[in-house]
């Protein structure tokens, strides 16, 4: 069976899109989790997706820039080497971003445990994220090992295929450390979909008692988008106190939530609705 060049390019392109799409999904899910338990959030929940998405965009731009150089055989050897260096940098930065994300999630998780606001729903969500990012991290490490070996290859007269690294030469490495890991990630999110554990409305949050869900005013940030990208932790606001009047709305006297009727949900969480 013959495979056209176009079909091969589409296949490779879609294969490379899986990791960044899964990462963006994880960024959004963690942001929603922080909206759900805002009193333990290390940063503004809305900044998770924008900050990590912005950084990942730069990483992917480096990757694409490097690929355009390394694949263009009409360029000089030094320019092709620049392409290899850009891709290597991109791959290493992917590991850094993944570790920063896991650190943020773990910091939030620890705060929840210390404050006693963990429940079955929250634990399932966070462990799903940990597993997902671990699978992505394992895949990225495989890609680093693979590409660093590919970049060392020099084809020409007298080239011996036996000198190619087994990671590059044998296809089963790809099936195990790329295809299987990403497939497991997709299956896991179909089985443990976050919508099963999070409320539809992001203004509904878990009160500090770890039991009651309340609909409040939501977590707001009056700053411009470019300011949130440069200063996701709002260090300026911490210093000046400006724009942080409603940061801790869950502590406001009189309650900004709207509870009138209570029902019990499956994970032991009491949801208060209007």
Short mmCIF file of C-alpha atoms in Angstrom, two decimals:
data_model
loop_
_atom_site.label_atom_id
_atom_site.label_comp_id
_atom_site.label_asym_id
_atom_site.label_seq_id
_atom_site.Cartn_x
_atom_site.Cartn_y
_atom_site.Cartn_z
CA UNK A 1 0.00 0.00 0.00
CA UNK A 2 1.37 3.39 -1.05
CA UNK A 3 1.14 6.38 1.24
CA UNK A 4 1.16 9.83 -0.36
CA UNK A 5 3.50 12.54 0.88
CA UNK A 6 0.48 14.65 1.84
CA UNK A 7 -1.00 11.84 3.95
CA UNK A 8 2.33 11.31 5.69
CA UNK A 9 2.66 15.04 6.43
CA UNK A 10 -0.88 15.18 7.84
CA UNK A 11 -0.20 12.11 10.00
CA UNK A 12 3.04 13.53 11.39
CA UNK A 13 1.43 16.94 11.96
CA UNK A 14 -1.51 15.47 13.90
CA UNK A 15 0.87 13.28 15.91
CA UNK A 16 2.85 16.34 17.01
CA UNK A 17 -0.33 18.22 17.98
CA UNK A 18 -1.41 15.74 20.65
CA UNK A 19 1.00 16.78 23.39
CA UNK A 20 0.39 20.57 23.26
CA UNK A 21 -3.39 20.04 23.07
CA UNK A 22 -3.33 17.73 26.08
CA UNK A 23 -1.16 20.22 27.96
CA UNK A 24 -3.55 23.08 27.19
CA UNK A 25 -6.38 20.88 28.43
CA UNK A 26 -4.52 20.29 31.69
CA UNK A 27 -3.85 24.01 32.13
CA UNK A 28 -7.54 24.76 31.74
CA UNK A 29 -8.56 21.97 34.14
CA UNK A 30 -6.17 23.15 36.86
CA UNK A 31 -7.50 26.68 36.43
CA UNK A 32 -11.05 25.39 36.95
CA UNK A 33 -9.92 23.48 40.05
CA UNK A 34 -8.42 26.66 41.48
CA UNK A 35 -11.69 28.48 40.80
CA UNK A 36 -13.41 25.69 42.73
CA UNK A 37 -11.14 26.11 45.78
CA UNK A 38 -9.95 29.74 45.44
CA UNK A 39 -8.88 30.16 49.07
CA UNK A 40 -6.00 27.69 48.55
CA UNK A 41 -4.95 28.92 45.10
CA UNK A 42 -1.31 30.12 44.84
CA UNK A 43 -2.21 32.39 41.88
CA UNK A 44 -5.31 33.86 40.27
CA UNK A 45 -7.09 30.83 38.71
CA UNK A 46 -7.57 32.60 35.39
CA UNK A 47 -3.83 33.05 35.03
CA UNK A 48 -3.04 29.33 34.83
CA UNK A 49 -4.22 28.94 31.24
CA UNK A 50 -2.96 32.31 30.00
CA UNK A 51 0.47 32.08 31.64
CA UNK A 52 1.26 28.46 30.84
CA UNK A 53 -0.40 28.77 27.43
CA UNK A 54 1.76 31.81 26.63
CA UNK A 55 4.95 30.03 27.68
CA UNK A 56 3.97 26.90 25.75
CA UNK A 57 3.29 29.07 22.69
CA UNK A 58 6.87 30.36 22.83
CA UNK A 59 8.16 26.79 23.22
CA UNK A 60 6.15 25.59 20.21
CA UNK A 61 7.34 28.58 18.16
CA UNK A 62 10.95 27.58 18.90
CA UNK A 63 10.13 24.02 17.89
CA UNK A 64 8.57 25.09 14.58
CA UNK A 65 11.38 27.54 13.86
CA UNK A 66 13.97 24.87 14.52
CA UNK A 67 12.14 22.30 12.38
CA UNK A 68 12.04 24.71 9.42
CA UNK A 69 15.83 25.08 9.64
CA UNK A 70 16.81 21.48 10.36
CA UNK A 71 14.61 20.03 7.57
CA UNK A 72 15.79 22.46 4.88
CA UNK A 73 18.73 20.74 3.20
CA UNK A 74 19.41 23.80 1.04
CA UNK A 75 20.74 25.67 4.08
CA UNK A 76 24.34 25.61 5.24
CA UNK A 77 25.51 23.14 7.87
CA UNK A 78 25.76 25.89 10.47
CA UNK A 79 22.14 26.97 9.83
CA UNK A 80 20.94 23.37 10.08
CA UNK A 81 22.81 23.08 13.38
CA UNK A 82 20.97 26.18 14.60
CA UNK A 83 17.73 24.37 13.78
CA UNK A 84 18.81 21.33 15.79
CA UNK A 85 19.77 23.58 18.71
CA UNK A 86 16.37 25.31 18.66
CA UNK A 87 14.51 21.99 18.72
CA UNK A 88 16.70 20.70 21.56
CA UNK A 89 16.01 23.89 23.51
CA UNK A 90 12.29 23.49 22.87
CA UNK A 91 12.28 19.90 24.12
CA UNK A 92 14.19 20.78 27.29
CA UNK A 93 11.85 23.72 27.96
CA UNK A 94 8.88 21.35 27.65
CA UNK A 95 10.26 19.43 30.63
CA UNK A 96 10.73 22.66 32.61
CA UNK A 97 7.15 23.80 31.89
CA UNK A 98 5.74 20.40 32.87
CA UNK A 99 7.68 20.43 36.15
CA UNK A 100 6.49 23.98 36.93
CA UNK A 101 2.91 22.91 36.29
CA UNK A 102 3.22 19.87 38.55
CA UNK A 103 4.84 22.06 41.24
CA UNK A 104 1.92 24.51 41.08
CA UNK A 105 -0.64 21.69 41.33
CA UNK A 106 1.26 20.03 44.19
CA UNK A 107 1.55 23.35 46.08
CA UNK A 108 -2.20 23.84 45.79
CA UNK A 109 -2.84 20.21 46.83
CA UNK A 110 -0.64 20.60 49.91
CA UNK A 111 -2.48 23.77 50.93
CA UNK A 112 -5.78 21.91 50.65
CA UNK A 113 -4.49 19.07 52.83
CA UNK A 114 -3.15 21.49 55.47
CA UNK A 115 -6.40 23.49 55.47
CA UNK A 116 -8.53 20.33 55.56
CA UNK A 117 -10.45 21.20 52.38
CA UNK A 118 -9.70 18.07 50.40
CA UNK A 119 -12.47 15.70 49.38
CA UNK A 120 -12.93 12.75 47.04
CA UNK A 121 -13.79 14.96 44.07
CA UNK A 122 -10.71 17.14 44.47
CA UNK A 123 -8.34 14.21 44.96
CA UNK A 124 -9.62 12.44 41.84
CA UNK A 125 -9.19 15.58 39.76
CA UNK A 126 -5.68 16.31 40.98
CA UNK A 127 -4.46 12.74 40.61
CA UNK A 128 -5.85 12.66 37.08
CA UNK A 129 -3.76 15.76 36.31
CA UNK A 130 -0.66 14.25 37.94
CA UNK A 131 -0.98 11.07 35.88
CA UNK A 132 -1.64 13.01 32.68
CA UNK A 133 1.39 15.27 33.10
CA UNK A 134 3.58 12.31 34.08
CA UNK A 135 2.62 10.55 30.85
CA UNK A 136 3.37 13.72 28.87
CA UNK A 137 6.68 14.12 30.71
CA UNK A 138 7.67 10.51 29.94
CA UNK A 139 6.81 11.10 26.28
CA UNK A 140 8.89 14.29 26.22
CA UNK A 141 11.91 12.55 27.75
CA UNK A 142 11.63 9.88 25.05
CA UNK A 143 11.52 12.62 22.41
CA UNK A 144 14.62 14.26 23.91
CA UNK A 145 16.59 11.01 23.79
CA UNK A 146 15.36 10.32 20.26
CA UNK A 147 16.05 13.76 18.83
CA UNK A 148 19.47 14.19 20.44
CA UNK A 149 20.44 10.96 18.66
CA UNK A 150 18.85 12.05 15.37
CA UNK A 151 20.73 15.35 15.47
CA UNK A 152 24.03 13.47 15.64
CA UNK A 153 23.40 11.49 12.45
CA UNK A 154 25.53 12.41 9.44
CA UNK A 155 24.49 10.70 6.23
CA UNK A 156 26.99 10.23 3.44
CA UNK A 157 29.37 7.76 1.82
CA UNK A 158 30.38 5.05 4.25
CA UNK A 159 27.48 5.70 6.62
CA UNK A 160 26.72 2.57 8.65
CA UNK A 161 23.01 2.16 9.63
CA UNK A 162 24.12 -0.09 12.50
CA UNK A 163 25.50 2.99 14.25
CA UNK A 164 22.00 4.48 14.58
CA UNK A 165 20.73 4.45 18.15
CA UNK A 166 18.16 1.70 18.88
CA UNK A 167 15.73 4.40 20.05
CA UNK A 168 15.72 5.78 16.50
CA UNK A 169 16.16 2.52 14.62
CA UNK A 170 13.43 0.39 16.22
CA UNK A 171 9.81 1.41 15.80
CA UNK A 172 8.53 -0.21 19.00
CA UNK A 173 10.03 2.64 21.03
CA UNK A 174 7.66 5.01 19.23
CA UNK A 175 4.64 2.77 19.80
CA UNK A 176 5.38 2.41 23.53
CA UNK A 177 6.67 5.85 24.51
CA UNK A 178 4.69 8.02 22.09
CA UNK A 179 1.54 6.39 20.74
CA UNK A 180 0.65 4.24 23.77
CA UNK A 181 1.30 7.00 26.33
CA UNK A 182 -0.82 9.55 24.48
CA UNK A 183 -3.58 6.97 23.89
CA UNK A 184 -3.64 6.16 27.62
CA UNK A 185 -3.91 9.88 28.33
CA UNK A 186 -6.93 10.26 26.04
CA UNK A 187 -8.65 7.17 27.42
CA UNK A 188 -8.09 8.32 31.01
CA UNK A 189 -9.81 11.66 30.37
CA UNK A 190 -12.76 9.90 28.76
CA UNK A 191 -13.12 7.65 31.83
CA UNK A 192 -12.34 10.34 34.44
CA UNK A 193 -13.74 13.41 32.72
CA UNK A 194 -13.37 16.54 34.91
CA UNK A 195 -17.00 17.49 34.31
CA UNK A 196 -17.97 14.57 36.57
CA UNK A 197 -16.34 16.30 39.53
CA UNK A 198 -16.52 20.05 38.86
CA UNK A 199 -19.62 22.29 38.83
CA UNK A 200 -20.61 23.76 35.47
CA UNK A 201 -20.52 27.31 36.85
CA UNK A 202 -17.02 28.46 37.80
CA UNK A 203 -18.52 30.91 40.31
CA UNK A 204 -19.51 27.95 42.47
CA UNK A 205 -16.72 27.31 44.94
CA UNK A 206 -15.98 24.98 47.84
CA UNK A 207 -16.24 26.84 51.13
CA UNK A 208 -13.30 26.70 53.58
CA UNK A 209 -15.13 24.02 55.59
CA UNK A 210 -14.42 21.58 52.73
CA UNK A 211 -18.04 20.43 52.64
CA UNK A 212 -20.34 23.14 51.31
CA UNK A 213 -20.46 24.45 47.75
CA UNK A 214 -21.53 28.10 47.43
CA UNK A 215 -22.23 30.31 44.43
CA UNK A 216 -20.27 33.52 44.89
CA UNK A 217 -19.25 36.55 42.81
CA UNK A 218 -16.29 34.77 41.24
CA UNK A 219 -12.57 35.45 41.25
CA UNK A 220 -11.89 38.74 39.44
CA UNK A 221 -8.75 40.44 38.17
CA UNK A 222 -9.17 44.05 36.97
CA UNK A 223 -5.75 44.14 35.30
CA UNK A 224 -5.15 44.13 31.55
CA UNK A 225 -4.21 40.87 29.81
CA UNK A 226 -0.60 41.91 29.13
CA UNK A 227 -0.18 42.74 32.83
CA UNK A 228 -1.42 39.30 33.87
CA UNK A 229 1.05 37.65 31.47
CA UNK A 230 4.00 39.65 32.81
CA UNK A 231 2.95 39.42 36.47
CA UNK A 232 0.74 36.31 36.93
CA UNK A 233 1.22 36.38 40.73
CA UNK A 234 0.13 40.06 40.90
CA UNK A 235 3.19 41.09 42.89
CA UNK A 236 2.33 44.74 42.26
CA UNK A 237 -1.11 44.21 43.81
CA UNK A 238 0.41 42.48 46.82
CA UNK A 239 2.69 45.47 47.42
CA UNK A 240 0.17 48.25 46.78
CA UNK A 241 -3.06 46.46 47.74
CA UNK A 242 -4.69 48.00 44.67
CA UNK A 243 -7.41 45.97 42.93
CA UNK A 244 -7.46 43.26 45.60
CA UNK A 245 -10.49 44.37 47.58
CA UNK A 246 -12.58 41.33 46.58
CA UNK A 247 -9.75 38.79 46.44
CA UNK A 248 -11.01 36.93 49.50
CA UNK A 249 -14.72 37.09 48.78
CA UNK A 250 -15.26 33.83 50.72
CA UNK A 251 -14.40 35.75 53.92
CA UNK A 252 -16.70 38.70 53.28
CA UNK A 253 -19.17 39.33 56.10
CA UNK A 254 -22.72 38.52 55.20
CA UNK A 255 -21.58 36.01 52.61
CA UNK A 256 -21.38 36.83 48.94
CA UNK A 257 -22.72 33.36 48.20
CA UNK A 258 -26.39 32.66 47.60
CA UNK A 259 -27.39 29.59 49.64
CA UNK A 260 -31.10 28.90 50.28
CA UNK A 261 -31.52 25.17 49.81
CA UNK A 262 -29.12 22.29 50.56
CA UNK A 263 -28.69 18.92 48.89
CA UNK A 264 -26.04 16.25 49.26
CA UNK A 265 -23.89 15.14 46.31
CA UNK A 266 -22.21 11.79 45.77
CA UNK A 267 -18.77 12.70 47.09
CA UNK A 268 -19.99 13.98 50.44
CA UNK A 269 -20.20 17.59 49.28
CA UNK A 270 -23.24 19.61 50.28
CA UNK A 271 -24.27 21.88 47.42
CA UNK A 272 -26.15 25.04 48.31
CA UNK A 273 -28.29 26.45 45.51
CA UNK A 274 -30.76 29.24 45.03
#
